[in-house]
Coordinates of C-alpha atoms and ligand atoms in Angstrom, one line a residue:
M1 CA 4.9 69.9 34.2
K2 CA 4.5 66.5 35.8
I3 CA 7.3 65.3 38.0
T4 CA 8.0 61.6 37.4
A5 CA 10.2 59.1 39.2
L6 CA 13.8 58.9 38.2
N7 CA 14.8 56.6 35.4
G8 CA 15.5 53.1 36.9
F9 CA 13.5 53.9 40.1
K10 CA 10.1 52.3 40.3
D11 CA 6.9 52.6 42.3
I12 CA 5.3 49.3 43.4
V13 CA 1.6 50.0 43.2
P14 CA -1.4 48.0 44.3
G15 CA -2.0 45.2 41.8
E16 CA 1.7 44.5 41.7
V17 CA 2.5 44.9 45.4
E18 CA 0.6 41.7 46.2
L19 CA 3.2 39.7 44.2
W20 CA 6.0 41.3 46.2
Q21 CA 4.2 40.4 49.4
R22 CA 3.9 36.8 48.2
V23 CA 7.6 36.6 47.4
E24 CA 8.5 38.1 50.8
T25 CA 6.1 36.0 52.8
A26 CA 7.3 32.8 51.1
A27 CA 10.9 33.8 51.8
R28 CA 10.4 34.7 55.4
A29 CA 8.7 31.3 56.0
I30 CA 11.5 29.4 54.4
F31 CA 14.2 31.4 56.1
S32 CA 12.6 30.7 59.5
R33 CA 12.3 27.0 58.7
F34 CA 16.1 27.1 58.1
N35 CA 16.6 28.9 61.4
F36 CA 17.7 32.3 60.1
S37 CA 17.1 35.6 62.0
E38 CA 16.5 39.0 60.4
I39 CA 18.9 41.9 60.5
R40 CA 18.3 45.4 59.1
M41 CA 21.0 47.8 58.2
P42 CA 21.1 51.4 57.0
I43 CA 21.1 52.2 53.4
L44 CA 24.1 54.6 53.6
E45 CA 27.5 53.3 54.4
K46 CA 31.1 54.6 54.2
T47 CA 32.3 54.3 50.7
E48 CA 35.4 52.5 51.9
L49 CA 33.3 49.5 53.1
F50 CA 32.4 48.6 49.5
A51 CA 35.8 49.5 48.0
R52 CA 37.5 47.2 50.5
S53 CA 35.0 44.3 50.3
I54 CA 33.6 44.2 46.8
G55 CA 36.9 45.2 45.3
E56 CA 38.3 48.4 43.7
T57 CA 38.4 47.1 40.2
T58 CA 34.9 45.5 40.0
D59 CA 32.1 46.9 37.8
I60 CA 30.1 47.8 40.9
V61 CA 32.8 49.9 42.6
E62 CA 34.3 51.3 39.4
K63 CA 31.1 52.5 37.8
E64 CA 27.8 51.4 39.5
M65 CA 27.8 53.0 42.9
Y66 CA 25.8 56.0 44.0
T67 CA 28.4 57.9 46.0
F68 CA 28.2 61.3 47.6
V69 CA 31.7 62.4 46.6
D70 CA 32.0 65.3 49.1
K71 CA 31.0 63.0 52.0
Q72 CA 32.7 59.6 51.1
I73 CA 29.4 57.8 51.7
T74 CA 27.6 55.4 49.3
M75 CA 24.2 54.0 49.0
R76 CA 24.7 50.3 49.5
P77 CA 24.9 48.4 46.1
E78 CA 24.5 45.0 47.8
A79 CA 23.9 43.7 51.3
T80 CA 26.8 41.4 52.2
A81 CA 29.3 44.1 53.0
S82 CA 26.8 46.1 55.2
L83 CA 25.7 43.0 57.0
L84 CA 29.2 41.9 57.8
R85 CA 30.0 45.5 59.0
A86 CA 27.1 45.2 61.4
Y87 CA 28.1 41.7 62.4
I88 CA 31.6 42.9 63.3
Q89 CA 30.4 46.2 64.9
H90 CA 28.0 44.4 67.3
G91 CA 30.4 41.5 68.0
L92 CA 27.7 39.0 67.0
H93 CA 30.2 36.2 66.9
V94 CA 30.6 36.5 70.7
Q95 CA 26.9 35.8 71.2
K96 CA 26.8 32.8 68.8
P97 CA 29.7 31.2 67.0
I98 CA 27.5 30.6 63.9
Q99 CA 25.2 33.3 62.8
R100 CA 22.4 32.7 60.3
L101 CA 21.1 36.0 59.1
F102 CA 18.9 37.4 56.4
T103 CA 17.9 40.9 55.3
I104 CA 15.5 42.2 52.7
G105 CA 15.6 45.6 51.2
P106 CA 16.6 48.0 48.4
M107 CA 20.0 48.2 46.8
F108 CA 21.3 50.9 44.4
R109 CA 23.5 50.6 41.3
H110 CA 23.9 53.0 38.5
E111 CA 23.3 50.6 35.6
R112 CA 21.4 50.9 32.3
P113 CA 17.8 50.3 33.3
Q114 CA 16.0 47.6 31.4
K115 CA 13.6 44.7 32.1
G116 CA 14.7 43.1 35.3
R117 CA 17.5 45.6 35.8
L118 CA 16.8 48.8 37.8
R119 CA 18.8 51.4 39.6
Q120 CA 17.0 50.9 42.9
F121 CA 16.3 47.1 43.1
H122 CA 15.5 44.8 46.0
Q123 CA 17.4 41.8 47.3
M124 CA 16.6 39.1 49.8
D125 CA 20.0 38.3 51.2
V126 CA 21.0 35.4 53.4
E127 CA 24.4 34.8 55.1
V128 CA 25.8 32.1 57.3
I129 CA 28.8 33.4 59.2
G130 CA 31.2 31.2 61.1
A131 CA 30.7 27.9 59.3
Q132 CA 33.4 26.3 57.3
N133 CA 31.7 23.0 56.7
P134 CA 30.9 22.4 53.0
R135 CA 27.6 20.9 53.9
V136 CA 26.5 24.4 54.9
D137 CA 27.1 25.5 51.3
A138 CA 24.9 22.7 50.1
E139 CA 22.3 23.4 52.7
L140 CA 22.2 27.1 51.6
M141 CA 21.8 26.3 48.0
A142 CA 19.1 23.7 48.8
M143 CA 17.3 26.5 50.7
G144 CA 17.4 28.8 47.7
A145 CA 16.2 26.0 45.4
L146 CA 13.3 25.2 47.8
L147 CA 12.1 28.7 48.0
L148 CA 12.2 29.1 44.2
E149 CA 10.4 25.8 43.9
E150 CA 7.7 26.9 46.3
L151 CA 7.2 30.1 44.3
G152 CA 6.8 27.9 41.2
V153 CA 9.9 29.4 39.5
T154 CA 12.0 27.1 37.4
V155 CA 15.7 27.7 37.5
S156 CA 18.9 25.9 37.1
L157 CA 21.7 26.0 39.6
E158 CA 25.1 26.7 38.3
L159 CA 28.1 25.9 40.5
N160 CA 31.8 26.7 40.5
S161 CA 34.7 26.9 42.9
L162 CA 37.1 29.9 42.8
G163 CA 39.7 28.3 45.1
C164 CA 41.5 30.2 47.8
P165 CA 44.6 32.4 48.2
A166 CA 46.7 29.3 48.1
C167 CA 45.5 28.1 44.6
R168 CA 43.9 31.0 42.8
P169 CA 47.2 32.9 42.1
G170 CA 48.5 29.7 40.3
F171 CA 45.4 29.4 38.3
R172 CA 45.6 33.1 37.5
E173 CA 49.0 32.6 35.9
T174 CA 47.8 29.6 33.9
L175 CA 44.8 31.6 32.7
L176 CA 47.0 34.6 31.8
A177 CA 49.2 32.5 29.7
F178 CA 46.1 31.2 27.9
I179 CA 44.7 34.7 27.4
E180 CA 48.0 36.1 26.2
D181 CA 47.8 34.2 22.9
R182 CA 44.3 35.5 22.3
Y183 CA 44.7 39.0 23.7
E184 CA 44.2 40.8 20.4
A185 CA 40.8 39.2 19.8
L186 CA 39.4 40.3 23.2
C187 CA 37.1 43.3 23.7
D188 CA 38.5 46.5 25.3
D189 CA 37.0 45.7 28.6
C190 CA 38.7 42.3 28.7
K191 CA 42.0 43.7 27.6
R192 CA 41.9 45.9 30.6
R193 CA 40.6 43.1 32.8
S194 CA 43.4 40.8 31.8
N195 CA 45.7 43.2 33.7
T196 CA 43.5 43.8 36.7
N197 CA 41.3 40.8 37.2
P198 CA 41.9 38.2 34.4
L199 CA 39.3 35.8 35.8
R200 CA 36.6 38.3 34.7
V201 CA 37.5 37.6 31.1
L202 CA 35.9 34.1 31.6
D203 CA 32.5 35.6 32.2
C204 CA 32.5 38.4 29.5
K205 CA 29.2 38.4 27.7
N206 CA 30.7 39.5 24.4
P207 CA 30.3 36.6 21.9
S208 CA 33.8 36.9 20.4
C209 CA 35.4 36.9 23.9
R210 CA 33.2 33.9 24.7
A211 CA 34.5 32.0 21.7
Q212 CA 38.1 32.9 22.7
V213 CA 37.8 31.4 26.2
E214 CA 35.7 28.4 25.2
E215 CA 38.8 26.2 25.7
A216 CA 40.2 28.1 28.6
P217 CA 41.6 26.0 31.5
S218 CA 39.1 25.2 34.3
I219 CA 39.8 26.5 37.8
Q220 CA 38.1 23.3 39.0
E221 CA 41.1 21.4 37.8
H222 CA 43.6 23.8 39.5
L223 CA 42.2 23.7 43.0
C224 CA 44.5 22.9 45.9
G225 CA 43.8 19.8 47.9
E226 CA 41.7 21.5 50.6
C227 CA 39.6 23.4 48.1
S228 CA 39.2 20.4 45.9
D229 CA 38.0 18.3 48.9
H230 CA 35.7 21.1 50.0
F231 CA 34.2 21.3 46.5
A232 CA 33.7 17.5 46.4
V233 CA 31.7 17.6 49.7
V234 CA 29.6 20.5 48.5
Q235 CA 28.6 18.5 45.5
E236 CA 28.0 15.4 47.5
G237 CA 25.8 17.4 49.8
L238 CA 23.7 18.7 46.9
Q239 CA 23.2 15.2 45.7
Q240 CA 22.2 14.0 49.1
L241 CA 19.6 16.8 49.3
G242 CA 18.4 16.0 45.8
V243 CA 19.3 19.4 44.4
N244 CA 20.2 19.4 40.7
Y245 CA 23.1 21.5 39.5
T246 CA 25.5 22.0 36.7
L247 CA 29.2 22.9 36.9
N248 CA 30.1 26.1 35.1
K249 CA 33.8 26.9 34.9
F250 CA 33.1 30.3 33.4
M251 CA 31.2 31.7 36.4
V252 CA 33.5 33.9 38.4
R253 CA 31.1 36.5 39.8
G254 CA 31.7 40.2 39.7
L255 CA 32.8 40.7 43.3
D256 CA 36.3 40.1 44.5
Y257 CA 35.5 38.7 47.9
Y258 CA 34.5 35.2 46.8
T259 CA 36.5 32.1 47.7
R260 CA 35.7 28.5 46.9
T261 CA 32.0 27.9 46.3
T262 CA 30.2 30.3 43.9
F263 CA 26.8 29.7 42.4
E264 CA 23.9 31.3 40.5
F265 CA 20.3 30.5 40.0
I266 CA 19.6 31.0 36.3
T267 CA 16.3 31.3 34.5
G268 CA 15.7 31.0 30.8
D269 CA 12.6 33.2 31.0
L270 CA 14.0 36.7 31.4
G271 CA 16.3 37.2 28.4
A272 CA 19.6 38.8 29.3
Q273 CA 18.7 39.2 33.0
A274 CA 19.1 35.5 33.5
A275 CA 20.4 35.4 37.1
V276 CA 17.6 35.3 39.7
G277 CA 20.0 34.9 42.5
A278 CA 23.7 34.5 43.2
G279 CA 26.2 34.0 45.9
G280 CA 29.2 32.2 47.3
R281 CA 31.7 31.8 50.0
Y282 CA 33.9 34.6 51.3
D283 CA 36.3 33.1 53.8
G284 CA 38.8 35.9 54.2
L285 CA 36.4 38.9 54.0
I286 CA 35.4 39.3 57.6
E287 CA 38.9 39.4 58.8
Q288 CA 39.8 41.8 56.0
L289 CA 37.0 44.1 57.2
G290 CA 38.6 44.2 60.7
G291 CA 36.5 41.4 62.2
P292 CA 37.3 38.0 63.7
K293 CA 38.9 35.3 61.5
V294 CA 35.8 33.5 60.6
P295 CA 34.5 32.1 57.3
G296 CA 31.2 33.0 55.7
I297 CA 28.8 32.1 52.8
G298 CA 25.7 33.7 51.5
F299 CA 23.5 34.6 48.5
A300 CA 21.1 37.2 47.3
L301 CA 17.9 36.8 45.3
G302 CA 16.7 39.6 43.1
M303 CA 13.1 40.4 43.9
E304 CA 12.3 42.3 40.7
R305 CA 13.2 39.3 38.7
L306 CA 11.2 37.0 40.9
V307 CA 8.2 39.2 40.6
L308 CA 8.6 39.4 36.8
L309 CA 8.6 35.6 36.7
L310 CA 5.5 35.4 38.8
Q311 CA 3.8 37.9 36.5
Q312 CA 4.7 35.9 33.5
Q313 CA 3.3 32.8 35.2
E314 CA 0.0 34.6 35.9
E315 CA -0.2 35.8 32.3
M316 CA 0.3 32.3 31.0
E317 CA -2.3 30.9 33.3
S318 CA -4.9 33.4 32.4
A319 CA -4.1 33.0 28.7
Q320 CA -4.4 29.3 29.0
G321 CA -7.6 29.7 31.0
E322 CA -9.4 31.4 28.1
I323 CA -10.9 29.0 25.6
D324 CA -13.2 30.1 22.8
I325 CA -15.7 27.3 22.9
F326 CA -16.5 24.3 25.0
V327 CA -18.5 21.7 23.2
A328 CA -20.7 19.7 25.7
G329 CA -21.8 16.4 24.2
L330 CA -24.4 14.5 26.3
G331 CA -24.8 10.8 25.6
E332 CA -23.0 8.3 23.3
A333 CA -24.2 9.5 19.9
A334 CA -23.6 13.2 20.8
S335 CA -20.1 12.5 22.0
E336 CA -19.4 10.7 18.7
F337 CA -20.6 13.8 16.9
V338 CA -18.7 16.2 19.1
F339 CA -15.3 14.5 18.9
P340 CA -14.6 15.4 15.2
L341 CA -16.4 18.7 15.6
V342 CA -13.9 19.9 18.2
H343 CA -11.1 18.9 16.0
A344 CA -12.6 20.8 13.1
L345 CA -13.0 23.9 15.3
R346 CA -9.3 23.7 16.3
R347 CA -8.4 23.4 12.6
K348 CA -10.2 26.7 12.0
G349 CA -8.0 28.3 14.7
L350 CA -10.4 28.3 17.7
R351 CA -9.4 27.2 21.2
A352 CA -11.9 24.4 21.7
A353 CA -12.3 21.8 24.4
M354 CA -14.6 18.9 25.2
D355 CA -15.2 16.4 27.9
H356 CA -14.1 12.8 27.3
E357 CA -15.4 11.3 30.5
G358 CA -19.2 11.2 29.8
R359 CA -19.9 13.6 32.5
S360 CA -23.3 15.2 33.2
L361 CA -24.4 18.6 31.7
K362 CA -23.9 20.2 35.1
S363 CA -20.4 19.0 35.5
Q364 CA -19.5 19.8 31.9
M365 CA -20.7 23.4 32.5
K366 CA -18.6 23.6 35.6
Q367 CA -15.6 22.4 33.5
A368 CA -16.3 25.0 30.9
N369 CA -16.5 27.7 33.5
K370 CA -13.3 26.7 35.1
A371 CA -11.5 26.8 31.7
G372 CA -12.9 30.3 31.2
A373 CA -14.8 29.3 28.1
K374 CA -16.5 32.2 26.3
R375 CA -19.1 30.0 24.7
V376 CA -20.6 26.6 25.2
L377 CA -22.3 24.5 22.5
I378 CA -24.7 22.0 24.1
I379 CA -25.5 18.9 22.0
G380 CA -27.5 16.0 23.5
D381 CA -29.1 13.0 21.7
N382 CA -32.4 15.0 21.5
E383 CA -30.6 17.9 19.8
L384 CA -29.0 15.5 17.4
E385 CA -32.4 14.1 16.4
Q386 CA -33.9 17.5 15.9
G387 CA -30.8 18.9 14.1
Q388 CA -30.5 21.9 16.5
A389 CA -28.0 22.6 19.2
V390 CA -27.9 25.4 21.8
L391 CA -25.0 27.9 21.8
R392 CA -24.7 29.8 25.1
D393 CA -22.7 33.0 25.5
M394 CA -21.2 32.5 29.0
Q395 CA -20.8 36.2 29.6
T396 CA -24.3 37.4 28.7
Q397 CA -26.0 34.0 29.3
E398 CA -27.8 34.5 26.0
Q399 CA -28.6 31.4 24.0
E400 CA -29.3 30.7 20.4
E401 CA -30.3 27.7 18.3
I402 CA -27.7 26.5 15.8
P403 CA -28.6 24.1 13.0
I404 CA -26.3 21.1 13.1
A405 CA -27.6 18.7 10.5
S406 CA -25.4 20.0 7.7
G407 CA -22.4 18.1 8.9
V408 CA -19.3 18.8 11.0
D409 CA -17.4 21.1 8.5
K410 CA -20.3 23.4 7.8
L411 CA -21.1 23.6 11.5
A412 CA -17.5 24.4 12.4
G413 CA -17.6 27.2 9.8
S414 CA -20.7 28.8 11.3
L415 CA -19.5 28.4 14.8
F416 CA -16.2 30.0 13.8
A417 CA -18.2 32.9 12.4
A418 CA -20.2 33.1 15.6
C419 CA -17.1 33.2 17.8
Ligands
ATP1 P1 23.8 40.6 36.8 O1 24.8 39.7 36.3 O2 22.4 40.3 36.4 O3 24.3 42.0 36.7 P2 25.0 40.5 39.5 O4 26.0 39.4 39.4 O5 25.5 41.9 39.3 O6 23.8 40.3 38.4 P3 24.6 40.2 42.3 O7 25.4 41.4 42.7 O8 25.1 38.9 42.5 O9 24.1 40.4 40.8 O10 23.1 40.3 43.0 C1 22.3 39.2 43.2 C2 21.0 39.2 42.4 O11 20.4 40.5 42.5 C3 21.1 39.0 41.0 O12 21.2 37.6 40.7 C4 19.9 39.7 40.4 O13 18.8 38.8 40.5 C5 19.7 40.8 41.4 N1 20.2 42.1 40.7 C6 21.5 42.5 40.6 N2 21.5 43.7 40.0 C7 20.2 44.1 39.8 C8 19.6 45.2 39.2 N3 20.3 46.2 38.8 N4 18.3 45.2 39.0 C9 17.5 44.2 39.5 N5 18.0 43.1 40.1 C10 19.4 43.0 40.2
MG2 MG1 25.6 43.3 37.8

């Protein structure tokens, strides 16, 4: 009997590992440009760390953690709590009032494995600890956007503010009143959540819950003065840095520690696993974990999802690179002949291409090679006169003569048969 890896745990083998290296190298370069230092923490932590930071009633703590029940230790499900634990333990705030830290490594959550969702997955996590200025929020999102742009990944940035202990309880009441009237129509999870953490009802993926909360009040309109000012400067900062974003009143994030700014980088190319990265501000958390009273903000990018997007890009490029036939027309009359021929080939269903710039044979052959053409049909004025063209197989380099005098349609038919 063969022994295989656990479900949801994956090897990263040569052929794929190069993409991981590319993602990590690009990230390290960007993080360093933005003046971040690396920190590495252990994978096992005391269970209490996550219960106290992420929140007792979150999906992660309630059902996704790998916990050794007899030892009260847990394999970290995310990086922020461990990183802050290390920050506090080593008194890093004494060395430098504002710490800009990043860490890269595996995280563990007992979820249903699917494309872009594993049980051991990897995050690149960045945190700025000690900075209250909303411009830092904008700067951090701009850094994430720049990294994704450099990787060639297209995402949209969704933004919300979750307020603070001064304004969130008020919003919670407003929302509860709204939910109360629709309680019966909600899914069982949301019924339960409306007692423990009603904001989570806003981001339920269930279509009927979504329809119910469509008209829900927006937290953005219930922020206290300070949170509202903070949120305005975050948005101004994004505009100054040329980062596009959309406001999303439904985004509440599945971790309890967030205050004010929350955001997600969303892709349309990975189905249900749409979030490539996510994060936000957590101004009370460090103190809550026994550290100094300093604010913080951070985000994590999911490496599996980034690698999947790069793989899809590569597949698209190689699919695009393969054309069935390149028709090289040399000289005026030949070009005239080739123009409708290429169209006829495309109508037959072939991927066909030609040159429109009157280039030499040599440069057209180069073009055909670059496009990954399987065959090239060469037609010059001489060939036209003689009623014969040369069809070259680019792989075997074999050539055959093709009669062309019978007209474009017939020729397209016999080329289609030859391809
Ligand atoms: P999701 O809504 O997809 O479950 P999340 O909100 O639980 O994501 P976070 O805890 O914010 O995710 O983690 C940040 C990023 O880590 C996510 O945006 C995603 O790219 C990645 N990620 C989270 N869970 C997994 C997983 N199980 N497998 C692969 N990547 C993951
Ligand atoms: Mg999740």
